[in-house]
């Protein structure tokens, strides 16, 4: 595991541990079925075992970790992944609808900058995934709805942390890039209905790629 985050104080430690472990799971630093040992995590993050245990319980509630003779990174079943994709489409669509009414010029400009970078063929797939996360996080943040933000986090499955490889073809990337530009255009036009429709299509398209890779129907 990589370098630990800066030390925090008091009750903040459990939050820091939770965020660091969550990031490690969603970025594939910690793979499905990886065993999480409290002492090892405490040593890694330079904290006591109490905030580690609290963070692990939170990750269980979020569906990222299970208790199985200790703590283990959860390996989602095909049915769970399909349900997550379906829920994600609704969350992203409503976030885009709200964002069309509330997004700022600075946020729109940042999304446009991200699109330019993501369309650069020299960008690695790992970096592309990171930028894509930032892009969609801006939509959710601009919706300024705490419940939507919570659901957005809860329905997040990063396809590069699945047990089966998910490959995006150049044609898939072209569709993604086009949808990103269409979404920003709808947000700029303050057209919530169109933004919502494009956001849903975008998730459905990614869902199709994941379903094909995992052999889901």
C-alpha atoms as an extended CHARMM CRD file, in Angstrom:
* protein
*
       217  EXT
         1         1  UNK       CA              0.0000000000        0.0000000000        0.0000000000  PROA      1               0.0000000000
         2         2  UNK       CA              1.1350000000        3.5410000000       -0.7270000000  PROA      2               0.0000000000
         3         3  UNK       CA              2.2750000000        6.3680000000        1.5470000000  PROA      3               0.0000000000
         4         4  UNK       CA             -0.0990000000        7.1190000000        4.4390000000  PROA      4               0.0000000000
         5         5  UNK       CA             -1.9800000000       10.4240000000        4.5630000000  PROA      5               0.0000000000
         6         6  UNK       CA             -0.9520000000       13.2210000000        6.9340000000  PROA      6               0.0000000000
         7         7  UNK       CA             -1.8480000000       12.6140000000       10.5650000000  PROA      7               0.0000000000
         8         8  UNK       CA             -5.1360000000       14.0150000000       11.8280000000  PROA      8               0.0000000000
         9         9  UNK       CA             -6.3000000000       14.5860000000       15.3800000000  PROA      9               0.0000000000
        10        10  UNK       CA             -8.9680000000       13.1390000000       17.6390000000  PROA      10              0.0000000000
        11        11  UNK       CA            -12.2560000000       12.1300000000       16.0470000000  PROA      11              0.0000000000
        12        12  UNK       CA            -10.9780000000       13.0330000000       12.5840000000  PROA      12              0.0000000000
        13        13  UNK       CA             -8.7950000000        9.9370000000       12.4580000000  PROA      13              0.0000000000
        14        14  UNK       CA            -11.6150000000        7.4940000000       11.7420000000  PROA      14              0.0000000000
        15        15  UNK       CA            -12.7610000000        9.7070000000        8.8630000000  PROA      15              0.0000000000
        16        16  UNK       CA             -9.2320000000        9.8700000000        7.4280000000  PROA      16              0.0000000000
        17        17  UNK       CA             -8.8550000000        6.0840000000        7.6700000000  PROA      17              0.0000000000
        18        18  UNK       CA            -12.2840000000        5.5600000000        6.1070000000  PROA      18              0.0000000000
        19        19  UNK       CA            -11.5470000000        7.8550000000        3.1570000000  PROA      19              0.0000000000
        20        20  UNK       CA             -8.0990000000        6.3550000000        2.5590000000  PROA      20              0.0000000000
        21        21  UNK       CA             -9.3890000000        2.7780000000        2.6080000000  PROA      21              0.0000000000
        22        22  UNK       CA            -12.3670000000        3.6860000000        0.4390000000  PROA      22              0.0000000000
        23        23  UNK       CA            -10.0660000000        5.3260000000       -2.0910000000  PROA      23              0.0000000000
        24        24  UNK       CA             -7.7680000000        2.2840000000       -2.0630000000  PROA      24              0.0000000000
        25        25  UNK       CA            -10.6980000000       -0.0600000000       -2.7330000000  PROA      25              0.0000000000
        26        26  UNK       CA            -12.2680000000        2.0150000000       -5.4980000000  PROA      26              0.0000000000
        27        27  UNK       CA             -8.9260000000        2.6190000000       -7.2220000000  PROA      27              0.0000000000
        28        28  UNK       CA             -8.0570000000       -1.1200000000       -7.1990000000  PROA      28              0.0000000000
        29        29  UNK       CA             -5.1340000000       -0.6080000000       -4.8390000000  PROA      29              0.0000000000
        30        30  UNK       CA             -7.0390000000       -3.0820000000       -2.6620000000  PROA      30              0.0000000000
        31        31  UNK       CA             -8.6590000000       -5.7530000000       -4.8210000000  PROA      31              0.0000000000
        32        32  UNK       CA            -11.8220000000       -7.8060000000       -4.1870000000  PROA      32              0.0000000000
        33        33  UNK       CA            -11.2950000000      -10.5550000000       -1.5770000000  PROA      33              0.0000000000
        34        34  UNK       CA             -8.2260000000       -8.7900000000       -0.1560000000  PROA      34              0.0000000000
        35        35  UNK       CA             -8.0340000000       -9.4520000000        3.5890000000  PROA      35              0.0000000000
        36        36  UNK       CA             -7.8830000000       -6.3080000000        5.7280000000  PROA      36              0.0000000000
        37        37  UNK       CA             -5.9240000000       -6.7690000000        8.9530000000  PROA      37              0.0000000000
        38        38  UNK       CA             -6.5830000000       -4.1030000000       11.5810000000  PROA      38              0.0000000000
        39        39  UNK       CA             -3.0260000000       -4.0640000000       12.9180000000  PROA      39              0.0000000000
        40        40  UNK       CA             -1.5030000000       -3.7800000000        9.4430000000  PROA      40              0.0000000000
        41        41  UNK       CA             -3.8120000000       -0.8920000000        8.5430000000  PROA      41              0.0000000000
        42        42  UNK       CA             -3.1010000000        0.8480000000       11.8520000000  PROA      42              0.0000000000
        43        43  UNK       CA              0.6480000000        0.5480000000       11.2520000000  PROA      43              0.0000000000
        44        44  UNK       CA              0.3030000000        1.7370000000        7.6540000000  PROA      44              0.0000000000
        45        45  UNK       CA             -1.7500000000        4.8190000000        8.5370000000  PROA      45              0.0000000000
        46        46  UNK       CA              0.0400000000        5.4090000000       11.8420000000  PROA      46              0.0000000000
        47        47  UNK       CA             -3.0930000000        5.3540000000       13.9960000000  PROA      47              0.0000000000
        48        48  UNK       CA             -4.4850000000        3.1330000000       16.7350000000  PROA      48              0.0000000000
        49        49  UNK       CA             -6.7740000000        0.2080000000       15.9360000000  PROA      49              0.0000000000
        50        50  UNK       CA             -9.8770000000        2.0180000000       17.2490000000  PROA      50              0.0000000000
        51        51  UNK       CA            -10.3270000000        4.4080000000       14.2750000000  PROA      51              0.0000000000
        52        52  UNK       CA             -9.4240000000        1.5510000000       11.9310000000  PROA      52              0.0000000000
        53        53  UNK       CA            -12.2210000000       -0.6000000000       13.3400000000  PROA      53              0.0000000000
        54        54  UNK       CA            -14.6840000000        2.2970000000       13.1410000000  PROA      54              0.0000000000
        55        55  UNK       CA            -13.7190000000        2.9390000000        9.5150000000  PROA      55              0.0000000000
        56        56  UNK       CA            -14.1180000000       -0.7340000000        8.6220000000  PROA      56              0.0000000000
        57        57  UNK       CA            -17.6160000000       -0.8320000000       10.1140000000  PROA      57              0.0000000000
        58        58  UNK       CA            -18.5220000000        2.1810000000        7.9480000000  PROA      58              0.0000000000
        59        59  UNK       CA            -17.1750000000        0.4260000000        4.8600000000  PROA      59              0.0000000000
        60        60  UNK       CA            -19.3350000000       -2.5910000000        5.7050000000  PROA      60              0.0000000000
        61        61  UNK       CA            -22.3800000000       -0.3060000000        5.8230000000  PROA      61              0.0000000000
        62        62  UNK       CA            -21.3960000000        1.1020000000        2.4230000000  PROA      62              0.0000000000
        63        63  UNK       CA            -21.1190000000       -2.3720000000        0.9280000000  PROA      63              0.0000000000
        64        64  UNK       CA            -17.3910000000       -2.2100000000        0.1820000000  PROA      64              0.0000000000
        65        65  UNK       CA            -16.1820000000       -4.5640000000        2.9330000000  PROA      65              0.0000000000
        66        66  UNK       CA            -17.6340000000       -7.7180000000        4.4780000000  PROA      66              0.0000000000
        67        67  UNK       CA            -16.9280000000       -9.5100000000        7.7610000000  PROA      67              0.0000000000
        68        68  UNK       CA            -15.7440000000      -13.0440000000        7.0520000000  PROA      68              0.0000000000
        69        69  UNK       CA            -13.3930000000      -14.3320000000        9.7390000000  PROA      69              0.0000000000
        70        70  UNK       CA            -12.0870000000      -10.7880000000        9.8380000000  PROA      70              0.0000000000
        71        71  UNK       CA            -12.4780000000       -8.0380000000        7.2540000000  PROA      71              0.0000000000
        72        72  UNK       CA            -12.4150000000       -8.6220000000        3.4890000000  PROA      72              0.0000000000
        73        73  UNK       CA            -12.8400000000       -6.3110000000        0.4800000000  PROA      73              0.0000000000
        74        74  UNK       CA            -16.2020000000       -7.2250000000       -0.9730000000  PROA      74              0.0000000000
        75        75  UNK       CA            -16.4120000000       -8.9850000000       -4.3270000000  PROA      75              0.0000000000
        76        76  UNK       CA            -19.7450000000       -7.8630000000       -5.7980000000  PROA      76              0.0000000000
        77        77  UNK       CA            -21.8630000000      -10.5040000000       -7.4930000000  PROA      77              0.0000000000
        78        78  UNK       CA            -23.0460000000       -9.9690000000      -11.0940000000  PROA      78              0.0000000000
        79        79  UNK       CA            -26.5910000000       -9.3340000000       -9.8160000000  PROA      79              0.0000000000
        80        80  UNK       CA            -25.3510000000       -6.6630000000       -7.3860000000  PROA      80              0.0000000000
        81        81  UNK       CA            -23.3550000000       -4.9580000000      -10.1260000000  PROA      81              0.0000000000
        82        82  UNK       CA            -26.3920000000       -4.8830000000      -12.4010000000  PROA      82              0.0000000000
        83        83  UNK       CA            -28.5280000000       -3.3560000000       -9.6410000000  PROA      83              0.0000000000
        84        84  UNK       CA            -25.8450000000       -0.7510000000       -8.9520000000  PROA      84              0.0000000000
        85        85  UNK       CA            -25.7340000000        0.2710000000      -12.6120000000  PROA      85              0.0000000000
        86        86  UNK       CA            -29.5200000000        0.6290000000      -12.7150000000  PROA      86              0.0000000000
        87        87  UNK       CA            -29.5330000000        2.7850000000       -9.5780000000  PROA      87              0.0000000000
        88        88  UNK       CA            -26.5910000000        4.8410000000      -10.7940000000  PROA      88              0.0000000000
        89        89  UNK       CA            -28.4370000000        5.8050000000      -13.9710000000  PROA      89              0.0000000000
        90        90  UNK       CA            -31.2540000000        7.3400000000      -11.9420000000  PROA      90              0.0000000000
        91        91  UNK       CA            -28.9170000000        9.1680000000       -9.5730000000  PROA      91              0.0000000000
        92        92  UNK       CA            -26.7780000000       10.6250000000      -12.3750000000  PROA      92              0.0000000000
        93        93  UNK       CA            -29.8570000000       11.6690000000      -14.3490000000  PROA      93              0.0000000000
        94        94  UNK       CA            -31.4070000000       13.5620000000      -11.4430000000  PROA      94              0.0000000000
        95        95  UNK       CA            -28.0750000000       15.1190000000      -10.4690000000  PROA      95              0.0000000000
        96        96  UNK       CA            -27.7280000000       16.4570000000      -14.0230000000  PROA      96              0.0000000000
        97        97  UNK       CA            -31.2890000000       17.8070000000      -13.9480000000  PROA      97              0.0000000000
        98        98  UNK       CA            -30.5720000000       19.7540000000      -10.7480000000  PROA      98              0.0000000000
        99        99  UNK       CA            -27.1280000000       20.8190000000      -11.9500000000  PROA      99              0.0000000000
       100       100  UNK       CA            -28.6340000000       22.4900000000      -15.0150000000  PROA      100             0.0000000000
       101       101  UNK       CA            -30.3160000000       24.9530000000      -12.6680000000  PROA      101             0.0000000000
       102       102  UNK       CA            -27.4240000000       25.4670000000      -10.2450000000  PROA      102             0.0000000000
       103       103  UNK       CA            -24.0500000000       24.8970000000      -11.9020000000  PROA      103             0.0000000000
       104       104  UNK       CA            -21.6060000000       27.8160000000      -11.9180000000  PROA      104             0.0000000000
       105       105  UNK       CA            -19.5280000000       29.1790000000      -14.7710000000  PROA      105             0.0000000000
       106       106  UNK       CA            -16.3580000000       28.0600000000      -12.9960000000  PROA      106             0.0000000000
       107       107  UNK       CA            -17.6640000000       24.4930000000      -12.7750000000  PROA      107             0.0000000000
       108       108  UNK       CA            -18.6630000000       24.4690000000      -16.4430000000  PROA      108             0.0000000000
       109       109  UNK       CA            -15.2430000000       25.7690000000      -17.4440000000  PROA      109             0.0000000000
       110       110  UNK       CA            -13.5490000000       23.0770000000      -15.3700000000  PROA      110             0.0000000000
       111       111  UNK       CA            -15.6520000000       20.3680000000      -17.0370000000  PROA      111             0.0000000000
       112       112  UNK       CA            -14.6980000000       21.6870000000      -20.4760000000  PROA      112             0.0000000000
       113       113  UNK       CA            -11.0220000000       21.6250000000      -19.5010000000  PROA      113             0.0000000000
       114       114  UNK       CA            -11.3800000000       18.0330000000      -18.3220000000  PROA      114             0.0000000000
       115       115  UNK       CA            -12.9730000000       17.0240000000      -21.6240000000  PROA      115             0.0000000000
       116       116  UNK       CA            -10.0150000000       18.4160000000      -23.5820000000  PROA      116             0.0000000000
       117       117  UNK       CA             -7.5810000000       16.4710000000      -21.4040000000  PROA      117             0.0000000000
       118       118  UNK       CA             -9.6000000000       13.2460000000      -21.5700000000  PROA      118             0.0000000000
       119       119  UNK       CA             -9.7020000000       13.4080000000      -25.3700000000  PROA      119             0.0000000000
       120       120  UNK       CA             -5.8910000000       13.4480000000      -25.5170000000  PROA      120             0.0000000000
       121       121  UNK       CA             -4.7830000000       10.0180000000      -26.7800000000  PROA      121             0.0000000000
       122       122  UNK       CA             -1.5860000000       10.2090000000      -24.7200000000  PROA      122             0.0000000000
       123       123  UNK       CA             -3.4950000000       10.1070000000      -21.4100000000  PROA      123             0.0000000000
       124       124  UNK       CA             -3.2040000000        6.7310000000      -19.6690000000  PROA      124             0.0000000000
       125       125  UNK       CA             -6.3090000000        4.6880000000      -18.8850000000  PROA      125             0.0000000000
       126       126  UNK       CA             -5.6880000000        5.0500000000      -15.1500000000  PROA      126             0.0000000000
       127       127  UNK       CA             -5.4170000000        8.8340000000      -15.4450000000  PROA      127             0.0000000000
       128       128  UNK       CA             -8.4720000000        8.8810000000      -17.7060000000  PROA      128             0.0000000000
       129       129  UNK       CA            -10.4600000000        7.0790000000      -15.0120000000  PROA      129             0.0000000000
       130       130  UNK       CA             -9.3720000000        9.6420000000      -12.4260000000  PROA      130             0.0000000000
       131       131  UNK       CA            -10.3430000000       12.5740000000      -14.6510000000  PROA      131             0.0000000000
       132       132  UNK       CA            -13.6820000000       10.9610000000      -15.4590000000  PROA      132             0.0000000000
       133       133  UNK       CA            -14.4090000000       10.6880000000      -11.7430000000  PROA      133             0.0000000000
       134       134  UNK       CA            -13.6510000000       14.3780000000      -11.2770000000  PROA      134             0.0000000000
       135       135  UNK       CA            -15.9120000000       15.2550000000      -14.2280000000  PROA      135             0.0000000000
       136       136  UNK       CA            -18.8990000000       13.3990000000      -12.7980000000  PROA      136             0.0000000000
       137       137  UNK       CA            -18.2140000000       14.5810000000       -9.2580000000  PROA      137             0.0000000000
       138       138  UNK       CA            -18.5630000000       18.1660000000      -10.4940000000  PROA      138             0.0000000000
       139       139  UNK       CA            -22.0440000000       17.3890000000      -11.8140000000  PROA      139             0.0000000000
       140       140  UNK       CA            -23.0520000000       15.9500000000       -8.4540000000  PROA      140             0.0000000000
       141       141  UNK       CA            -21.4860000000       18.7980000000       -6.4870000000  PROA      141             0.0000000000
       142       142  UNK       CA            -23.2030000000       21.3980000000       -8.6530000000  PROA      142             0.0000000000
       143       143  UNK       CA            -26.5740000000       19.7620000000       -7.9290000000  PROA      143             0.0000000000
       144       144  UNK       CA            -26.0530000000       20.9690000000       -4.3190000000  PROA      144             0.0000000000
       145       145  UNK       CA            -28.2100000000       18.2190000000       -2.8490000000  PROA      145             0.0000000000
       146       146  UNK       CA            -26.7260000000       16.2550000000        0.0540000000  PROA      146             0.0000000000
       147       147  UNK       CA            -28.9780000000       13.2260000000       -0.4560000000  PROA      147             0.0000000000
       148       148  UNK       CA            -28.1150000000       12.9880000000       -4.1500000000  PROA      148             0.0000000000
       149       149  UNK       CA            -24.4210000000       13.2910000000       -3.2600000000  PROA      149             0.0000000000
       150       150  UNK       CA            -24.7390000000       10.4550000000       -0.7470000000  PROA      150             0.0000000000
       151       151  UNK       CA            -26.5090000000        8.2120000000       -3.2740000000  PROA      151             0.0000000000
       152       152  UNK       CA            -23.8660000000        9.0650000000       -5.8540000000  PROA      152             0.0000000000
       153       153  UNK       CA            -21.1550000000        7.7980000000       -3.5080000000  PROA      153             0.0000000000
       154       154  UNK       CA            -23.2000000000        4.7330000000       -2.5730000000  PROA      154             0.0000000000
       155       155  UNK       CA            -23.7590000000        3.6440000000       -6.1840000000  PROA      155             0.0000000000
       156       156  UNK       CA            -20.1670000000        4.0810000000       -7.2890000000  PROA      156             0.0000000000
       157       157  UNK       CA            -18.5600000000        0.9930000000       -8.7970000000  PROA      157             0.0000000000
       158       158  UNK       CA            -15.2490000000        1.5310000000      -10.4940000000  PROA      158             0.0000000000
       159       159  UNK       CA            -15.0770000000       -1.0160000000      -13.2850000000  PROA      159             0.0000000000
       160       160  UNK       CA            -11.2820000000       -1.2870000000      -12.9840000000  PROA      160             0.0000000000
       161       161  UNK       CA            -11.7440000000       -2.8450000000       -9.5410000000  PROA      161             0.0000000000
       162       162  UNK       CA            -13.8610000000       -5.7420000000      -10.8110000000  PROA      162             0.0000000000
       163       163  UNK       CA            -12.4980000000       -9.2630000000      -11.0750000000  PROA      163             0.0000000000
       164       164  UNK       CA            -13.0510000000       -9.3830000000      -14.8450000000  PROA      164             0.0000000000
       165       165  UNK       CA            -11.2360000000       -6.9120000000      -17.1270000000  PROA      165             0.0000000000
       166       166  UNK       CA            -13.4130000000       -4.2260000000      -18.7030000000  PROA      166             0.0000000000
       167       167  UNK       CA            -12.0070000000       -2.9750000000      -21.9910000000  PROA      167             0.0000000000
       168       168  UNK       CA            -13.0950000000        0.2600000000      -23.6600000000  PROA      168             0.0000000000
       169       169  UNK       CA            -12.6090000000        0.2290000000      -27.4350000000  PROA      169             0.0000000000
       170       170  UNK       CA            -11.7680000000        3.3980000000      -29.4050000000  PROA      170             0.0000000000
       171       171  UNK       CA            -15.4100000000        3.4400000000      -30.5330000000  PROA      171             0.0000000000
       172       172  UNK       CA            -16.5450000000        3.2980000000      -26.8930000000  PROA      172             0.0000000000
       173       173  UNK       CA            -14.2230000000        6.1740000000      -26.0110000000  PROA      173             0.0000000000
       174       174  UNK       CA            -15.6360000000        8.2390000000      -28.8670000000  PROA      174             0.0000000000
       175       175  UNK       CA            -19.1800000000        7.7300000000      -27.5870000000  PROA      175             0.0000000000
       176       176  UNK       CA            -18.1140000000        8.7070000000      -24.0690000000  PROA      176             0.0000000000
       177       177  UNK       CA            -16.3770000000       11.8620000000      -25.3100000000  PROA      177             0.0000000000
       178       178  UNK       CA            -19.3990000000       12.8700000000      -27.3850000000  PROA      178             0.0000000000
       179       179  UNK       CA            -21.7600000000       12.3610000000      -24.4540000000  PROA      179             0.0000000000
       180       180  UNK       CA            -19.5120000000       14.4150000000      -22.1780000000  PROA      180             0.0000000000
       181       181  UNK       CA            -19.6480000000       17.3210000000      -24.6270000000  PROA      181             0.0000000000
       182       182  UNK       CA            -23.4120000000       16.9690000000      -25.0620000000  PROA      182             0.0000000000
       183       183  UNK       CA            -23.8900000000       16.9960000000      -21.3020000000  PROA      183             0.0000000000
       184       184  UNK       CA            -21.8750000000       20.1850000000      -20.8270000000  PROA      184             0.0000000000
       185       185  UNK       CA            -23.7690000000       21.8410000000      -23.6870000000  PROA      185             0.0000000000
       186       186  UNK       CA            -27.0990000000       20.9820000000      -22.0430000000  PROA      186             0.0000000000
       187       187  UNK       CA            -25.8740000000       22.2810000000      -18.6860000000  PROA      187             0.0000000000
       188       188  UNK       CA            -24.7200000000       25.5230000000      -20.3080000000  PROA      188             0.0000000000
       189       189  UNK       CA            -28.1460000000       25.8880000000      -21.9070000000  PROA      189             0.0000000000
       190       190  UNK       CA            -29.7940000000       25.3020000000      -18.4940000000  PROA      190             0.0000000000
       191       191  UNK       CA            -31.7500000000       22.4910000000      -20.1490000000  PROA      191             0.0000000000
       192       192  UNK       CA            -32.4340000000       20.0830000000      -17.3040000000  PROA      192             0.0000000000
       193       193  UNK       CA            -34.5070000000       17.6240000000      -19.3190000000  PROA      193             0.0000000000
       194       194  UNK       CA            -31.8130000000       17.1710000000      -21.9660000000  PROA      194             0.0000000000
       195       195  UNK       CA            -29.0270000000       17.0240000000      -19.3860000000  PROA      195             0.0000000000
       196       196  UNK       CA            -30.9260000000       14.3350000000      -17.4850000000  PROA      196             0.0000000000
       197       197  UNK       CA            -31.5280000000       12.2810000000      -20.6300000000  PROA      197             0.0000000000
       198       198  UNK       CA            -27.8710000000       12.4480000000      -21.7090000000  PROA      198             0.0000000000
       199       199  UNK       CA            -26.6270000000       11.5470000000      -18.2220000000  PROA      199             0.0000000000
       200       200  UNK       CA            -28.8650000000        8.4690000000      -18.1670000000  PROA      200             0.0000000000
       201       201  UNK       CA            -27.7280000000        7.4190000000      -21.6450000000  PROA      201             0.0000000000
       202       202  UNK       CA            -24.1250000000        7.8890000000      -20.5480000000  PROA      202             0.0000000000
       203       203  UNK       CA            -24.4890000000        5.5390000000      -17.5730000000  PROA      203             0.0000000000
       204       204  UNK       CA            -26.4820000000        3.0660000000      -19.6710000000  PROA      204             0.0000000000
       205       205  UNK       CA            -23.6580000000        3.0160000000      -22.2240000000  PROA      205             0.0000000000
       206       206  UNK       CA            -21.0280000000        2.3310000000      -19.5680000000  PROA      206             0.0000000000
       207       207  UNK       CA            -23.3350000000       -0.2730000000      -18.0680000000  PROA      207             0.0000000000
       208       208  UNK       CA            -23.5590000000       -2.0400000000      -21.4250000000  PROA      208             0.0000000000
       209       209  UNK       CA            -19.7670000000       -2.2650000000      -21.6120000000  PROA      209             0.0000000000
       210       210  UNK       CA            -19.5470000000       -3.6420000000      -18.0710000000  PROA      210             0.0000000000
       211       211  UNK       CA            -22.3500000000       -6.1470000000      -18.6600000000  PROA      211             0.0000000000
       212       212  UNK       CA            -20.6540000000       -7.4130000000      -21.8160000000  PROA      212             0.0000000000
       213       213  UNK       CA            -17.3390000000       -7.8160000000      -19.9960000000  PROA      213             0.0000000000
       214       214  UNK       CA            -18.9360000000       -9.6800000000      -17.0890000000  PROA      214             0.0000000000
       215       215  UNK       CA            -21.2630000000      -11.7720000000      -19.2370000000  PROA      215             0.0000000000
       216       216  UNK       CA            -24.3970000000      -10.2080000000      -17.7530000000  PROA      216             0.0000000000
       217       217  UNK       CA            -27.7170000000       -9.9000000000      -19.5630000000  PROA      217             0.0000000000
